[in-house]
Short mmCIF file of C-alpha atoms in Angstrom, two decimals:
data_model
loop_
_atom_site.label_atom_id
_atom_site.label_comp_id
_atom_site.label_asym_id
_atom_site.label_seq_id
_atom_site.Cartn_x
_atom_site.Cartn_y
_atom_site.Cartn_z
CA UNK A 188 -28.64 2.64 -7.44
CA UNK A 189 -26.80 3.31 -10.71
CA UNK A 190 -23.33 2.45 -9.38
CA UNK A 191 -24.47 -1.04 -8.38
CA UNK A 192 -25.93 -1.63 -11.84
CA UNK A 193 -22.60 -0.59 -13.35
CA UNK A 194 -20.80 -3.10 -11.13
CA UNK A 195 -22.90 -5.99 -12.52
CA UNK A 196 -23.02 -4.73 -16.11
CA UNK A 197 -21.54 -8.02 -17.31
CA UNK A 198 -24.72 -9.79 -16.16
CA UNK A 199 -27.01 -7.61 -18.23
CA UNK A 200 -28.60 -8.99 -21.39
CA UNK A 201 -31.99 -7.69 -22.45
CA UNK A 202 -33.25 -6.62 -19.03
CA UNK A 203 -34.68 -3.14 -18.59
CA UNK A 204 -32.71 -1.03 -16.10
CA UNK A 205 -34.33 1.33 -13.61
CA UNK A 206 -31.68 3.67 -12.16
CA UNK A 207 -32.08 5.70 -8.99
CA UNK A 208 -29.68 8.14 -7.31
CA UNK A 209 -28.07 7.49 -3.95
CA UNK A 210 -30.52 8.44 -1.21
CA UNK A 211 -33.69 7.33 -3.05
CA UNK A 212 -33.73 3.91 -1.43
CA UNK A 213 -37.43 3.87 -0.56
CA UNK A 214 -38.45 5.07 -4.01
CA UNK A 215 -36.23 2.38 -5.55
CA UNK A 216 -37.72 -0.42 -3.46
CA UNK A 217 -41.28 0.80 -3.98
CA UNK A 218 -40.71 0.91 -7.74
CA UNK A 219 -39.34 -2.64 -7.72
CA UNK A 220 -42.32 -3.95 -5.74
CA UNK A 221 -44.84 -2.22 -7.96
CA UNK A 222 -43.19 -3.59 -11.11
CA UNK A 223 -43.31 -7.08 -9.58
CA UNK A 224 -46.96 -6.45 -8.76
CA UNK A 225 -47.55 -6.09 -12.49
CA UNK A 226 -46.29 -9.65 -12.97
CA UNK A 227 -42.71 -8.87 -13.89
CA UNK A 228 -39.61 -10.63 -12.58
CA UNK A 229 -37.56 -7.94 -10.84
CA UNK A 230 -34.03 -8.02 -9.46
CA UNK A 231 -33.34 -5.40 -6.79
CA UNK A 232 -29.56 -5.00 -6.93
CA UNK A 233 -27.68 -4.32 -3.69
CA UNK A 234 -24.02 -4.08 -2.79
CA UNK A 235 -22.55 -6.99 -0.82
CA UNK A 236 -25.33 -8.82 1.02
CA UNK A 237 -28.89 -7.53 0.55
CA UNK A 238 -29.67 -8.24 4.22
CA UNK A 239 -26.77 -6.22 5.67
CA UNK A 240 -27.38 -2.46 5.58
CA UNK A 241 -29.16 -2.91 2.26
CA UNK A 242 -32.59 -3.25 0.69
CA UNK A 243 -34.03 -6.57 1.90
CA UNK A 244 -35.24 -5.13 5.21
CA UNK A 245 -36.84 -2.15 3.46
CA UNK A 246 -38.68 -4.51 1.10
CA UNK A 247 -40.37 -6.20 4.04
CA UNK A 248 -40.91 -2.90 5.83
CA UNK A 249 -42.94 -1.60 2.89
CA UNK A 250 -44.79 -4.90 2.49
CA UNK A 251 -45.88 -4.64 6.13
CA UNK A 252 -46.75 -0.93 6.05
CA UNK A 253 -50.43 -0.06 6.34
CA UNK A 254 -50.19 3.73 6.44
CA UNK A 255 -49.32 6.25 3.72
CA UNK A 256 -46.17 4.24 2.94
CA UNK A 257 -48.14 1.12 2.01
CA UNK A 258 -47.67 -0.38 -1.44
CA UNK A 259 -50.60 -1.38 -3.67
CA UNK A 260 -52.45 -4.65 -2.99
CA UNK A 261 -50.89 -6.29 -6.04
CA UNK A 262 -47.39 -5.33 -4.89
CA UNK A 263 -48.15 -6.64 -1.39
CA UNK A 264 -48.83 -10.11 -2.82
CA UNK A 265 -45.56 -10.57 -4.74
CA UNK A 266 -43.20 -13.45 -4.02
CA UNK A 267 -39.88 -12.30 -2.56
CA UNK A 268 -36.63 -14.26 -2.61
CA UNK A 269 -33.65 -12.84 -0.69
CA UNK A 270 -30.34 -14.11 -2.05
CA UNK A 271 -27.43 -13.85 0.41
CA UNK A 272 -24.18 -12.45 -0.90
CA UNK A 273 -20.70 -11.84 0.42
CA UNK A 274 -20.72 -8.98 2.90
CA UNK A 275 -17.88 -6.47 3.08
CA UNK A 276 -16.89 -7.67 6.55
CA UNK A 277 -16.61 -11.29 5.34
CA UNK A 278 -14.56 -10.26 2.32
CA UNK A 279 -12.26 -8.01 4.36
CA UNK A 280 -11.67 -10.68 6.99
CA UNK A 281 -10.94 -13.31 4.35
CA UNK A 282 -8.52 -11.09 2.45
CA UNK A 283 -6.55 -10.43 5.65
CA UNK A 284 -6.79 -13.93 7.16
CA UNK A 285 -9.62 -14.73 9.58
CA UNK A 286 -10.26 -11.74 11.82
CA UNK A 287 -13.90 -12.83 12.22
CA UNK A 288 -12.76 -16.12 13.75
CA UNK A 289 -14.61 -15.51 17.01
CA UNK A 290 -17.56 -13.39 18.19
CA UNK A 291 -18.07 -10.26 16.13
CA UNK A 292 -20.55 -7.49 15.39
CA UNK A 293 -21.15 -4.81 12.77
CA UNK A 294 -21.92 -1.12 13.33
CA UNK A 295 -22.72 1.48 10.69
CA UNK A 296 -21.25 4.90 11.39
CA UNK A 297 -23.78 6.63 9.14
CA UNK A 298 -26.10 8.84 11.17
CA UNK A 299 -28.45 9.47 8.23
CA UNK A 300 -30.91 6.90 9.58
CA UNK A 301 -29.57 6.20 13.09
CA UNK A 302 -29.21 8.88 15.80
CA UNK A 303 -25.54 9.62 16.44
CA UNK A 304 -25.89 9.03 20.19
CA UNK A 305 -27.22 5.51 19.49
CA UNK A 306 -24.16 4.83 17.36
CA UNK A 307 -21.88 6.02 20.17
CA UNK A 308 -23.65 3.67 22.63
CA UNK A 309 -23.18 0.73 20.27
CA UNK A 310 -19.51 1.53 19.78
CA UNK A 311 -18.97 1.63 23.54
CA UNK A 312 -20.88 -1.63 24.02
CA UNK A 313 -18.90 -3.41 21.29
CA UNK A 314 -15.61 -2.14 22.69
CA UNK A 315 -16.31 -3.17 26.28
CA UNK A 316 -17.88 -6.45 25.14
CA UNK A 317 -14.61 -7.31 23.36
CA UNK A 318 -16.24 -8.07 20.02
CA UNK A 319 -14.35 -7.99 16.76
CA UNK A 320 -16.14 -5.03 15.21
CA UNK A 321 -16.76 -4.20 11.57
CA UNK A 322 -17.39 -0.52 10.92
CA UNK A 323 -19.53 0.11 7.86
CA UNK A 324 -19.91 3.56 6.23
CA UNK A 325 -16.96 4.81 8.29
CA UNK A 326 -16.48 8.24 6.78
CA UNK A 327 -17.84 10.59 4.14
CA UNK A 328 -17.05 14.17 3.17
CA UNK A 329 -19.66 15.36 5.67
CA UNK A 330 -19.26 12.73 8.37
CA UNK A 331 -15.75 12.76 9.79
CA UNK A 332 -16.18 12.67 13.57
CA UNK A 333 -17.46 9.19 14.41
CA UNK A 334 -14.58 7.20 12.95
CA UNK A 335 -12.15 9.28 15.02
CA UNK A 336 -14.31 8.77 18.12
CA UNK A 337 -14.48 5.03 17.39
CA UNK A 338 -10.70 4.74 17.46
CA UNK A 339 -10.55 6.51 20.83
CA UNK A 340 -13.37 4.38 22.26
CA UNK A 341 -11.69 1.11 21.27
CA UNK A 342 -8.28 2.22 22.51
CA UNK A 343 -9.78 2.47 25.99
CA UNK A 344 -10.64 -1.26 25.89
CA UNK A 345 -8.08 -2.81 23.53
CA UNK A 346 -4.28 -3.04 23.44
CA UNK A 347 -2.65 -0.52 21.06
CA UNK A 348 -1.29 -3.45 19.02
CA UNK A 349 -4.79 -4.82 18.28
CA UNK A 350 -4.98 -5.71 14.55
CA UNK A 351 -7.12 -3.48 12.35
CA UNK A 352 -8.00 -4.35 8.75
CA UNK A 353 -8.73 -1.45 6.41
CA UNK A 354 -10.23 -2.64 3.12
CA UNK A 355 -11.53 -0.57 0.22
CA UNK A 356 -13.16 -1.40 -3.12
CA UNK A 357 -13.33 -5.08 -2.23
CA UNK A 358 -13.71 -7.35 -5.23
CA UNK A 359 -12.95 -4.57 -7.71
CA UNK A 360 -9.80 -3.87 -9.74
CA UNK A 361 -8.76 -1.10 -7.34
CA UNK A 362 -9.12 -3.28 -4.22
CA UNK A 363 -6.74 -2.32 -1.42
CA UNK A 364 -6.42 -4.19 1.90
CA UNK A 365 -4.10 -3.07 4.69
CA UNK A 366 -3.51 -4.62 8.11
CA UNK A 367 -2.36 -2.15 10.73
CA UNK A 368 -2.71 -1.70 14.49
CA UNK A 369 -5.31 0.17 16.46
CA UNK A 370 -2.73 2.71 17.59
CA UNK A 371 -1.43 3.29 14.05
CA UNK A 372 -4.82 3.28 12.32
CA UNK A 373 -5.43 6.60 10.55
CA UNK A 374 -9.14 7.55 10.50
CA UNK A 375 -8.42 9.97 7.66
CA UNK A 376 -7.38 7.12 5.37
CA UNK A 377 -10.91 5.78 4.86
CA UNK A 378 -13.95 6.74 2.80
CA UNK A 379 -17.43 5.38 2.03
CA UNK A 380 -15.98 2.58 -0.12
CA UNK A 381 -13.94 1.35 2.84
CA UNK A 382 -14.74 -1.02 5.68
CA UNK A 383 -12.73 -1.06 8.91
CA UNK A 384 -12.55 -4.24 11.01
CA UNK A 385 -11.14 -3.85 14.52
CA UNK A 386 -9.90 -6.99 16.22
CA UNK A 387 -10.73 -8.18 19.73
CA UNK A 388 -8.20 -8.18 22.56
CA UNK A 389 -7.28 -11.78 21.65
CA UNK A 390 -6.86 -11.06 17.92
CA UNK A 391 -3.37 -11.55 16.55
CA UNK A 392 -1.27 -10.65 13.51
CA UNK A 393 1.88 -12.26 12.16
CA UNK A 394 3.95 -12.14 8.99
CA UNK A 395 4.33 -15.22 6.80
CA UNK A 396 7.36 -16.15 4.74
CA UNK A 397 6.00 -14.41 1.65
CA UNK A 398 5.85 -11.13 3.59
CA UNK A 399 2.06 -11.13 3.91
CA UNK A 400 0.63 -10.02 7.24
CA UNK A 401 -2.14 -12.27 8.51
CA UNK A 402 -4.74 -11.09 11.04
CA UNK A 403 -6.89 -13.64 12.82
CA UNK A 404 -8.88 -14.17 16.01
CA UNK A 405 -8.31 -17.51 17.80
CA UNK A 406 -11.42 -19.19 19.11
CA UNK A 407 -9.81 -20.93 22.06
CA UNK A 408 -8.45 -24.21 20.71
CA UNK A 409 -5.09 -23.62 22.42
CA UNK A 410 -6.82 -23.66 25.83
CA UNK A 411 -8.69 -26.82 24.85
CA UNK A 412 -5.46 -28.55 23.74
CA UNK A 413 -3.66 -27.72 27.00
CA UNK A 414 -6.55 -28.77 29.25
#
């Protein structure tokens, strides 16, 4: 995807670039595998962590395929190394404190590949299970409903004061991170470059002396100390 190549332009030397538009993920992965099958060293660039809503899973899906989606025999034999990165939910939690300090999950609100009713079931399960929940792909120009539904679903299971971290353009010059509450969270304030992390019922927020608001989720050490 061209945007991701732009984001790592400082790492480019004499490598050949192969740019694909957003939405051509399978064509991009297939092209990378076939180039590797020719004996080349290929880097398939993803945003954040290649294993989380990105291309690593599709690489192995195509390597396993035996139908019309199958790659050539030479591409099937290539060596694959998956390099973990920093996911958006890790970066957002770290910027705001430690909201992922206890059990958590991630849900993508994009219904391009996942049926919308499945997403609704996962939102309800995460809310009732009291997981800290990271919402990827929360809103686009076309998709506006699910992020609003998500807020309503979590309000049924969480206190209105539950911390919510809204982080956009993480790691870039225009990075913006805001800690708010579930009641005050505005679903219209997010876009596809934003991740929303909703705390659990035990999650807390407090303001330090420098005015910075910290959001974190205790793991239970206070109970252990008082036992």
